[in-house]
Amino acid sequence: MDLRNKKFSVLGIARSGLAVAELIESNGGKVFLSDKNNQESLNLPDSTIKKFDCEFGGHSDKIFDCDYLIVSPGVPLNINPIKEAERRNIKIINEIELGYEVLGRKAKIIAVTGSNGKSTVTSLIYHLLKSAGLKVVVGGNIGIPFTSCNLIEPEYDFVVLELSSFQLDLISSFRPDVAVLTNITPDHLNRYRDFEDYALSKFRIFMNQTEEDKAVVFIDDPVIKENLRRINSSLMCFSDNKEAEGFSVGENEIKIGNRNISLNNMKIKGPHNRQNTMAALLAVSGLGIDLDEIIPHLDSFYPLEHRLEEAGIKNGIKFINDSKATNTDSVRFALMSYDSPIHVILGGSDKGEDFSVLMPYLRDKTKEIYLIGETKQKMKDCFSGLKYSECDSMEDAVFKAFKNAEWGEVVLLSPACASFDMFENFEDRGKKFKEIVSKL
């Protein structure tokens, strides 16, 4: 896409919105930024406000004076300004779509989505490619925004993108060379009509692929298996239960093609990370890269912050920061990753999930539950019969868990909820948890 002399309006002046504005402005386009929040709450530097035409505290009709309306991921698609733009036949896209139309096919794109595991898979793919000496950049939901990459004259051969369902909702031509779908479990049900609507948004990652492209999927997932007909590209499946292009042959061993690969020395543990490793290796092999160049770098990959991250050991009690666990499936995997009795901290802002699905795992794996945030009452109603404590703050929860836990046990922050009721984001929540633990 030639951006010169085109007019763009951007809804949402956050990380990706600003990246879009920089790309448009530097390539001869005209951009207008609009955000429903006031200027002070966004904490924007003065240089940004001076550089771009902006409005705050709501969306005026000025947003409709454009050729393209670009919607940031956090902006709901059912708000009136978007409906009015549709009525006026303004083309509505997002940052990922703009980035792709500018980039074209100049670099190979590996795109990763899923309810859980997508950050680890994305980061592991990036780590493996970079460690093998290849020119690669990581972006999307982690790393830098897609449009912050050097898209006009790229200096790399591969782009690895983590994409949320929100980032897939408005794509129209985006076509990754390799698309990875890790799993689909209930999430973001406060944004979508129902679970089926959410699941279909994930499958949009495959919508423009052809048989020349690769689709890496977890075939054990019933929702994925039921919707395979929606994929037109070349399938590469991985499984814990049966032979596939990638499958488990033991707790710490997998097979990719004709190669048996030991995971004993990997620093990421648990059954979910076995699946994540299979997904990453299949994605890399889907690019035509020899796995013999890649496999030696598995053991140098470290767990991501806020994902089953060890936060310290106090009096023989291990503290684990899993703040990124914002849905029930993440919590299930976290509970399954430890053999020792667990004291788990749960709760936060509600995304519409059914917490009762955690009951068998909480019953089998935990000694006590510590409830925080706005979901306390909803969780109390779900967890009848289990031992729990209501806590006024994260600090209160950590102190109570520390007092009750014994040597050799685990205190696990794995909230099953978003963080916005008490914290800026899941990173802020995890950092506060680690700060409290460090002072015990």
Short mmCIF file of C-alpha atoms in Angstrom, two decimals:
data_model
loop_
_atom_site.label_atom_id
_atom_site.label_comp_id
_atom_site.label_asym_id
_atom_site.label_seq_id
_atom_site.Cartn_x
_atom_site.Cartn_y
_atom_site.Cartn_z
CA MET A 1 0.00 0.00 0.00
CA ASP A 2 1.23 3.48 -0.88
CA LEU A 3 0.44 5.67 2.14
CA ARG A 4 1.11 8.98 0.42
CA ASN A 5 -1.81 11.41 0.31
CA LYS A 6 -4.13 8.98 2.11
CA LYS A 7 -6.03 10.00 5.23
CA PHE A 8 -6.23 7.74 8.30
CA SER A 9 -8.06 8.00 11.60
CA VAL A 10 -6.88 5.88 14.53
CA LEU A 11 -9.20 4.88 17.37
CA GLY A 12 -7.18 4.23 20.53
CA ILE A 13 -3.95 6.09 21.27
CA ALA A 14 -2.09 3.19 22.84
CA ARG A 15 1.05 1.27 21.89
CA SER A 16 -0.10 0.02 18.48
CA GLY A 17 -2.04 3.21 17.69
CA LEU A 18 1.08 5.32 18.12
CA ALA A 19 3.12 2.88 16.03
CA VAL A 20 0.55 3.17 13.23
CA ALA A 21 0.69 6.97 13.40
CA GLU A 22 4.49 6.98 13.13
CA LEU A 23 4.40 4.67 10.09
CA ILE A 24 1.73 6.72 8.30
CA GLU A 25 3.34 10.08 9.03
CA SER A 26 6.84 8.96 8.01
CA ASN A 27 5.52 7.64 4.68
CA GLY A 28 3.55 10.66 3.53
CA GLY A 29 0.10 9.88 4.90
CA LYS A 30 -2.12 12.08 7.05
CA VAL A 31 -3.21 10.75 10.44
CA PHE A 32 -5.70 11.80 13.14
CA LEU A 33 -5.65 10.13 16.58
CA SER A 34 -8.72 9.82 18.82
CA ASP A 35 -9.12 8.29 22.28
CA LYS A 36 -12.06 8.10 24.68
CA ASN A 37 -9.74 8.62 27.67
CA ASN A 38 -8.50 12.00 28.81
CA GLN A 39 -4.99 13.14 27.99
CA GLU A 40 -3.69 12.88 31.56
CA SER A 41 -4.68 9.24 32.01
CA LEU A 42 -2.85 8.23 28.82
CA ASN A 43 0.42 9.71 30.09
CA LEU A 44 1.60 10.64 26.59
CA PRO A 45 4.82 12.61 26.09
CA ASP A 46 4.40 16.21 24.98
CA SER A 47 6.35 15.43 21.81
CA THR A 48 3.64 12.99 20.68
CA ILE A 49 0.85 15.48 21.24
CA LYS A 50 2.75 18.16 19.32
CA LYS A 51 3.63 15.83 16.45
CA PHE A 52 0.15 14.45 15.71
CA ASP A 53 -3.36 15.84 15.41
CA CYS A 54 -5.14 14.31 18.45
CA GLU A 55 -8.36 14.47 20.42
CA PHE A 56 -9.10 13.09 23.89
CA GLY A 57 -12.13 12.35 26.05
CA GLY A 58 -14.31 10.98 23.25
CA HIS A 59 -14.63 10.58 19.48
CA SER A 60 -15.87 13.52 17.40
CA ASP A 61 -17.13 13.41 13.82
CA LYS A 62 -13.62 14.38 12.73
CA ILE A 63 -12.70 10.67 12.81
CA PHE A 64 -14.89 10.11 9.73
CA ASP A 65 -12.81 12.45 7.55
CA CYS A 66 -10.57 9.62 6.38
CA ASP A 67 -9.99 6.89 3.82
CA TYR A 68 -9.24 4.27 6.49
CA LEU A 69 -10.34 3.92 10.09
CA ILE A 70 -7.74 1.96 12.08
CA VAL A 71 -9.05 0.40 15.29
CA SER A 72 -6.66 -0.45 18.12
CA PRO A 73 -7.00 -3.94 19.71
CA GLY A 74 -8.48 -2.74 23.01
CA VAL A 75 -11.37 -0.87 21.34
CA PRO A 76 -14.64 -2.89 21.24
CA LEU A 77 -16.02 -3.32 17.74
CA ASN A 78 -19.63 -2.65 18.75
CA ILE A 79 -19.23 1.02 19.70
CA ASN A 80 -21.23 3.67 17.84
CA PRO A 81 -18.30 5.39 16.04
CA ILE A 82 -17.37 2.09 14.36
CA LYS A 83 -21.00 1.43 13.39
CA GLU A 84 -21.22 4.92 11.90
CA ALA A 85 -17.99 4.39 9.95
CA GLU A 86 -19.46 1.18 8.52
CA ARG A 87 -22.61 3.10 7.52
CA ARG A 88 -20.43 5.64 5.71
CA ASN A 89 -18.56 2.83 3.90
CA ILE A 90 -15.22 3.81 5.40
CA LYS A 91 -12.73 0.93 5.23
CA ILE A 92 -12.08 -0.35 8.77
CA ILE A 93 -8.81 -2.16 9.43
CA ASN A 94 -6.32 -2.66 12.25
CA GLU A 95 -2.59 -2.28 12.79
CA ILE A 96 -1.80 -5.84 11.67
CA GLU A 97 -3.64 -5.40 8.37
CA LEU A 98 -1.94 -2.06 7.66
CA GLY A 99 1.45 -3.54 8.48
CA TYR A 100 0.86 -6.46 6.14
CA GLU A 101 -0.32 -4.27 3.27
CA VAL A 102 2.83 -2.17 3.63
CA LEU A 103 5.15 -5.16 4.08
CA GLY A 104 3.66 -7.39 1.38
CA ARG A 105 5.75 -10.56 0.93
CA LYS A 106 9.17 -9.05 1.62
CA ALA A 107 9.79 -11.25 4.68
CA LYS A 108 8.43 -14.61 5.79
CA ILE A 109 5.73 -14.24 8.45
CA ILE A 110 5.12 -16.73 11.26
CA ALA A 111 1.94 -15.82 13.15
CA VAL A 112 0.94 -17.44 16.45
CA THR A 113 -2.42 -17.34 18.22
CA GLY A 114 -4.32 -19.41 20.78
CA SER A 115 -5.98 -19.01 24.15
CA ASN A 116 -2.83 -20.09 25.98
CA GLY A 117 0.82 -20.60 25.17
CA LYS A 118 1.07 -18.11 22.31
CA SER A 119 3.63 -15.86 24.01
CA THR A 120 5.89 -18.79 24.86
CA VAL A 121 5.59 -20.30 21.37
CA THR A 122 6.23 -16.93 19.70
CA SER A 123 9.25 -16.23 21.90
CA LEU A 124 10.65 -19.73 21.45
CA ILE A 125 10.38 -19.51 17.64
CA TYR A 126 12.14 -16.14 17.74
CA HIS A 127 14.85 -17.53 20.06
CA LEU A 128 15.49 -20.56 17.86
CA LEU A 129 15.73 -18.56 14.63
CA LYS A 130 17.93 -15.86 16.14
CA SER A 131 20.20 -18.37 17.87
CA ALA A 132 20.70 -20.10 14.53
CA GLY A 133 22.03 -16.84 13.12
CA LEU A 134 18.97 -15.89 11.07
CA LYS A 135 17.67 -12.32 10.66
CA VAL A 136 14.42 -12.21 12.62
CA VAL A 137 12.23 -9.74 14.54
CA VAL A 138 9.41 -10.44 17.01
CA GLY A 139 6.30 -8.29 17.32
CA GLY A 140 2.53 -8.03 17.61
CA ASN A 141 1.21 -8.67 21.08
CA ILE A 142 4.77 -8.96 22.42
CA GLY A 143 8.01 -7.36 21.31
CA ILE A 144 7.32 -4.29 19.19
CA PRO A 145 4.15 -3.44 17.23
CA PHE A 146 4.15 -4.90 13.72
CA THR A 147 4.15 -1.41 12.23
CA SER A 148 7.23 -0.44 14.28
CA CYS A 149 9.27 -2.95 12.29
CA ASN A 150 11.19 -1.65 9.29
CA LEU A 151 8.42 -2.56 6.86
CA ILE A 152 9.43 -0.55 3.81
CA GLU A 153 12.98 -1.92 3.43
CA PRO A 154 13.07 -4.85 5.89
CA GLU A 155 16.45 -5.81 7.32
CA TYR A 156 15.36 -9.33 8.26
CA ASP A 157 14.14 -12.51 6.65
CA PHE A 158 11.52 -13.53 9.22
CA VAL A 159 8.82 -11.75 11.26
CA VAL A 160 7.36 -13.68 14.20
CA LEU A 161 4.05 -12.26 15.43
CA GLU A 162 1.96 -13.08 18.47
CA LEU A 163 -1.66 -12.23 17.64
CA SER A 164 -4.63 -12.02 19.96
CA SER A 165 -8.18 -12.60 18.76
CA PHE A 166 -8.66 -8.81 18.91
CA GLN A 167 -5.80 -8.38 16.42
CA LEU A 168 -7.34 -10.95 14.06
CA ASP A 169 -10.87 -9.55 14.04
CA LEU A 170 -10.23 -6.84 11.43
CA ILE A 171 -7.75 -8.49 9.08
CA SER A 172 -8.80 -8.87 5.44
CA SER A 173 -5.69 -9.74 3.41
CA PHE A 174 -3.17 -10.72 6.11
CA ARG A 175 -1.61 -14.04 5.07
CA PRO A 176 1.17 -15.60 7.17
CA ASP A 177 3.50 -18.16 5.63
CA VAL A 178 3.15 -20.24 8.79
CA ALA A 179 0.16 -19.88 11.13
CA VAL A 180 0.15 -21.56 14.56
CA LEU A 181 -2.97 -22.23 16.66
CA THR A 182 -1.98 -23.57 20.08
CA ASN A 183 -5.44 -24.27 21.56
CA ILE A 184 -8.90 -22.74 22.03
CA THR A 185 -10.52 -22.53 25.45
CA PRO A 186 -13.04 -20.02 26.87
CA ASP A 187 -11.62 -16.50 27.14
CA HIS A 188 -12.69 -12.90 26.53
CA LEU A 189 -16.35 -13.92 26.76
CA ASN A 190 -17.13 -10.39 27.92
CA ARG A 191 -16.24 -9.18 24.40
CA TYR A 192 -17.63 -11.90 22.12
CA ARG A 193 -21.24 -13.03 21.69
CA ASP A 194 -20.39 -16.55 22.81
CA PHE A 195 -17.58 -19.10 22.83
CA GLU A 196 -18.20 -20.07 19.21
CA ASP A 197 -17.78 -16.45 18.11
CA TYR A 198 -14.48 -16.27 20.02
CA ALA A 199 -13.27 -19.56 18.50
CA LEU A 200 -14.06 -18.39 14.98
CA SER A 201 -12.00 -15.23 15.54
CA LYS A 202 -8.99 -17.44 16.24
CA PHE A 203 -9.50 -19.33 12.97
CA ARG A 204 -9.23 -16.06 11.05
CA ILE A 205 -5.46 -16.55 11.20
CA PHE A 206 -5.87 -19.16 8.42
CA MET A 207 -8.47 -17.33 6.31
CA ASN A 208 -6.15 -16.15 3.51
CA GLN A 209 -3.70 -19.03 3.49
CA THR A 210 -3.40 -21.35 0.50
CA GLU A 211 -1.94 -24.83 0.14
CA GLU A 212 1.48 -23.18 -0.28
CA ASP A 213 1.33 -22.08 3.39
CA LYS A 214 1.58 -24.08 6.62
CA ALA A 215 -0.94 -24.41 9.46
CA VAL A 216 0.41 -25.78 12.75
CA VAL A 217 -2.40 -26.95 15.07
CA PHE A 218 -2.89 -28.91 18.31
CA ILE A 219 -5.01 -31.78 17.05
CA ASP A 220 -5.98 -32.93 20.58
CA ASP A 221 -8.04 -29.76 21.05
CA PRO A 222 -11.69 -30.69 20.29
CA VAL A 223 -12.60 -27.22 19.03
CA ILE A 224 -9.66 -27.17 16.62
CA LYS A 225 -10.38 -30.71 15.43
CA GLU A 226 -14.03 -29.84 14.79
CA ASN A 227 -13.07 -26.83 12.64
CA LEU A 228 -10.25 -28.25 10.53
CA ARG A 229 -12.42 -27.81 7.45
CA ARG A 230 -11.82 -24.05 7.77
CA ILE A 231 -8.11 -24.52 6.99
CA ASN A 232 -7.03 -24.57 3.34
CA SER A 233 -3.27 -24.64 3.94
CA SER A 234 -0.94 -27.58 4.49
CA LEU A 235 -1.61 -29.05 7.94
CA MET A 236 1.13 -29.82 10.45
CA CYS A 237 -0.39 -31.34 13.60
CA PHE A 238 1.02 -31.96 17.06
CA SER A 239 -0.45 -34.20 19.74
CA ASP A 240 0.08 -35.59 23.23
CA ASN A 241 -2.00 -38.69 22.52
CA LYS A 242 -1.29 -40.01 19.02
CA GLU A 243 1.19 -40.02 16.19
CA ALA A 244 1.28 -36.82 14.17
CA GLU A 245 3.91 -34.58 12.59
CA GLY A 246 4.87 -33.82 16.18
CA PHE A 247 3.89 -35.97 19.18
CA SER A 248 4.87 -36.87 22.74
CA VAL A 249 6.68 -40.13 23.33
CA GLY A 250 7.20 -39.52 27.04
CA GLU A 251 6.95 -36.89 29.74
CA ASN A 252 10.19 -35.25 28.58
CA GLU A 253 10.56 -36.50 25.03
CA ILE A 254 8.90 -35.59 21.75
CA LYS A 255 9.20 -36.73 18.17
CA ILE A 256 9.23 -34.32 15.24
CA GLY A 257 9.26 -36.18 11.92
CA ASN A 258 11.85 -38.92 12.38
CA ARG A 259 13.74 -37.15 15.18
CA ASN A 260 13.38 -38.05 18.86
CA ILE A 261 14.11 -34.94 20.94
CA SER A 262 14.82 -34.96 24.67
CA LEU A 263 13.39 -32.07 26.71
CA ASN A 264 15.18 -33.04 29.94
CA ASN A 265 17.49 -30.02 29.87
CA MET A 266 14.90 -27.45 28.85
CA LYS A 267 14.21 -24.74 31.39
CA ILE A 268 10.47 -24.58 30.65
CA LYS A 269 8.58 -27.42 32.31
CA GLY A 270 5.10 -28.94 32.38
CA PRO A 271 2.86 -30.68 29.83
CA HIS A 272 1.77 -27.39 28.30
CA ASN A 273 5.38 -26.45 27.55
CA ARG A 274 5.92 -29.83 25.91
CA GLN A 275 3.08 -28.86 23.57
CA ASN A 276 4.53 -25.36 23.11
CA THR A 277 7.89 -26.83 22.11
CA MET A 278 6.29 -29.10 19.52
CA ALA A 279 4.40 -26.14 18.05
CA ALA A 280 7.55 -24.02 17.81
CA LEU A 281 9.63 -26.76 16.17
CA LEU A 282 6.92 -27.55 13.63
CA ALA A 283 6.60 -23.86 12.78
CA VAL A 284 10.33 -23.59 12.17
CA SER A 285 10.38 -26.76 10.08
CA GLY A 286 7.43 -25.36 8.11
CA LEU A 287 9.78 -22.62 6.92
CA GLY A 288 12.04 -25.26 5.39
CA ILE A 289 14.77 -24.80 8.00
CA ASP A 290 16.84 -27.84 8.97
CA LEU A 291 15.94 -28.76 12.57
CA ASP A 292 19.50 -29.99 13.15
CA GLU A 293 20.48 -26.30 13.19
CA ILE A 294 17.67 -25.44 15.62
CA ILE A 295 17.38 -28.22 18.22
CA PRO A 296 20.69 -27.43 20.03
CA HIS A 297 19.23 -24.05 21.03
CA LEU A 298 16.19 -25.42 22.89
CA ASP A 299 18.04 -25.68 26.20
CA SER A 300 19.09 -22.01 26.22
CA PHE A 301 15.49 -20.72 26.18
CA TYR A 302 14.33 -19.26 29.50
CA PRO A 303 10.74 -19.05 30.81
CA LEU A 304 9.02 -15.74 30.15
CA GLU A 305 8.36 -13.34 32.97
CA HIS A 306 4.97 -13.84 34.70
CA ARG A 307 4.54 -17.36 33.25
CA LEU A 308 5.27 -19.96 35.95
CA GLU A 309 8.21 -17.77 36.91
CA GLU A 310 9.99 -18.64 40.16
CA ALA A 311 9.73 -15.58 42.39
CA GLY A 312 11.81 -16.89 45.29
CA ILE A 313 12.07 -19.50 48.03
CA LYS A 314 11.35 -18.45 51.61
CA ASN A 315 11.63 -20.92 54.53
CA GLY A 316 11.56 -23.78 52.02
CA ILE A 317 8.34 -22.48 50.40
CA LYS A 318 8.51 -21.87 46.65
CA PHE A 319 6.72 -18.78 45.28
CA ILE A 320 5.58 -18.90 41.65
CA ASN A 321 4.46 -15.88 39.61
CA ASP A 322 1.95 -16.96 36.95
CA SER A 323 0.24 -13.59 36.61
CA LYS A 324 -0.22 -14.16 32.86
CA ALA A 325 -2.73 -16.93 33.72
CA THR A 326 -5.80 -14.84 32.90
CA ASN A 327 -8.14 -17.75 32.13
CA THR A 328 -9.09 -21.08 33.68
CA ASP A 329 -7.18 -23.24 31.24
CA SER A 330 -3.92 -21.50 32.15
CA VAL A 331 -4.61 -22.17 35.82
CA ARG A 332 -5.33 -25.83 35.08
CA PHE A 333 -1.93 -26.22 33.42
CA ALA A 334 -0.23 -24.37 36.27
CA LEU A 335 -1.77 -26.65 38.90
CA MET A 336 -0.72 -29.72 36.89
CA SER A 337 2.90 -28.52 36.77
CA TYR A 338 3.63 -29.13 40.48
CA ASP A 339 3.60 -32.28 42.60
CA SER A 340 3.83 -30.44 45.92
CA PRO A 341 0.75 -29.10 47.77
CA ILE A 342 -0.26 -25.69 46.40
CA HIS A 343 -1.58 -22.51 48.00
CA VAL A 344 -3.09 -20.66 45.04
CA ILE A 345 -4.01 -16.98 44.76
CA LEU A 346 -7.04 -16.51 42.48
CA GLY A 347 -9.18 -13.59 41.38
CA GLY A 348 -9.29 -10.31 39.51
CA SER A 349 -11.52 -8.64 36.95
CA ASP A 350 -14.14 -10.92 35.40
CA LYS A 351 -13.97 -11.95 31.72
CA GLY A 352 -17.14 -14.04 31.86
CA GLU A 353 -15.62 -17.47 32.50
CA ASP A 354 -17.09 -20.41 34.40
CA PHE A 355 -14.67 -20.96 37.29
CA SER A 356 -16.34 -24.20 38.33
CA VAL A 357 -14.30 -26.06 35.67
CA LEU A 358 -11.35 -25.69 38.04
CA MET A 359 -13.01 -27.61 40.87
CA PRO A 360 -11.45 -31.07 40.27
CA TYR A 361 -7.96 -29.59 39.90
CA LEU A 362 -8.29 -27.35 42.96
CA ARG A 363 -9.63 -30.25 44.98
CA ASP A 364 -6.74 -32.52 44.00
CA LYS A 365 -3.82 -30.08 44.01
CA THR A 366 -4.43 -27.29 46.54
CA LYS A 367 -4.36 -26.99 50.33
CA GLU A 368 -5.98 -23.55 50.36
CA ILE A 369 -7.25 -20.88 47.98
CA TYR A 370 -6.75 -17.13 48.53
CA LEU A 371 -9.34 -14.95 46.78
CA ILE A 372 -8.70 -11.37 45.65
CA GLY A 373 -10.38 -8.81 43.41
CA GLU A 374 -13.86 -8.28 42.05
CA THR A 375 -14.47 -12.00 41.35
CA LYS A 376 -14.24 -12.99 45.03
CA GLN A 377 -17.97 -13.59 45.47
CA LYS A 378 -18.36 -15.42 42.16
CA MET A 379 -15.44 -17.70 43.05
CA LYS A 380 -16.79 -18.32 46.54
CA ASP A 381 -20.05 -19.50 45.02
CA CYS A 382 -18.16 -21.81 42.64
CA PHE A 383 -15.72 -23.27 45.16
CA SER A 384 -18.15 -24.39 47.83
CA GLY A 385 -16.61 -27.15 49.92
CA LEU A 386 -13.01 -26.07 49.30
CA LYS A 387 -10.87 -24.28 51.88
CA TYR A 388 -10.46 -20.61 50.98
CA SER A 389 -9.61 -17.23 52.51
CA GLU A 390 -10.91 -13.88 51.36
CA CYS A 391 -8.13 -11.31 51.03
CA ASP A 392 -8.24 -7.53 50.88
CA SER A 393 -5.15 -7.12 48.70
CA MET A 394 -2.31 -8.97 47.01
CA GLU A 395 -0.17 -8.29 50.05
CA ASP A 396 -2.83 -9.79 52.34
CA ALA A 397 -3.05 -12.89 50.13
CA VAL A 398 0.72 -13.43 50.04
CA PHE A 399 1.08 -12.95 53.80
CA LYS A 400 -1.74 -15.40 54.57
CA ALA A 401 -0.38 -18.00 52.14
CA PHE A 402 3.13 -17.65 53.59
CA LYS A 403 1.79 -18.08 57.11
CA ASN A 404 -0.19 -21.22 56.21
CA ALA A 405 2.26 -22.93 53.86
CA GLU A 406 4.80 -25.47 55.09
CA TRP A 407 8.32 -26.37 53.96
CA GLY A 408 8.30 -27.93 50.48
CA GLU A 409 4.93 -26.46 49.47
CA VAL A 410 4.17 -23.96 46.70
CA VAL A 411 2.51 -20.54 46.79
CA LEU A 412 1.17 -19.91 43.29
CA LEU A 413 -0.22 -16.68 41.86
CA SER A 414 -2.38 -17.92 38.98
CA PRO A 415 -5.43 -15.64 38.98
CA ALA A 416 -7.70 -17.00 36.17
CA CYS A 417 -8.76 -13.38 35.61
CA ALA A 418 -7.68 -10.12 34.05
CA SER A 419 -5.96 -7.62 36.33
CA PHE A 420 -7.64 -4.30 35.65
CA ASP A 421 -9.68 -4.17 38.87
CA MET A 422 -6.56 -3.78 41.02
CA PHE A 423 -3.57 -3.31 38.69
CA GLU A 424 -2.55 -1.63 35.44
CA ASN A 425 -2.07 -4.98 33.67
CA PHE A 426 -0.90 -8.53 34.32
CA GLU A 427 2.76 -7.38 34.27
CA ASP A 428 2.06 -4.86 37.04
CA ARG A 429 0.25 -7.58 39.04
CA GLY A 430 3.18 -9.97 38.70
CA LYS A 431 5.73 -7.35 39.64
CA LYS A 432 3.75 -6.42 42.78
CA PHE A 433 3.61 -10.10 43.73
CA LYS A 434 7.38 -10.45 43.33
CA GLU A 435 8.03 -7.27 45.31
CA ILE A 436 5.94 -8.57 48.21
CA VAL A 437 7.67 -11.96 48.13
CA SER A 438 11.12 -10.34 48.13
CA LYS A 439 10.30 -8.55 51.40
CA LEU A 440 9.08 -11.63 53.31
#
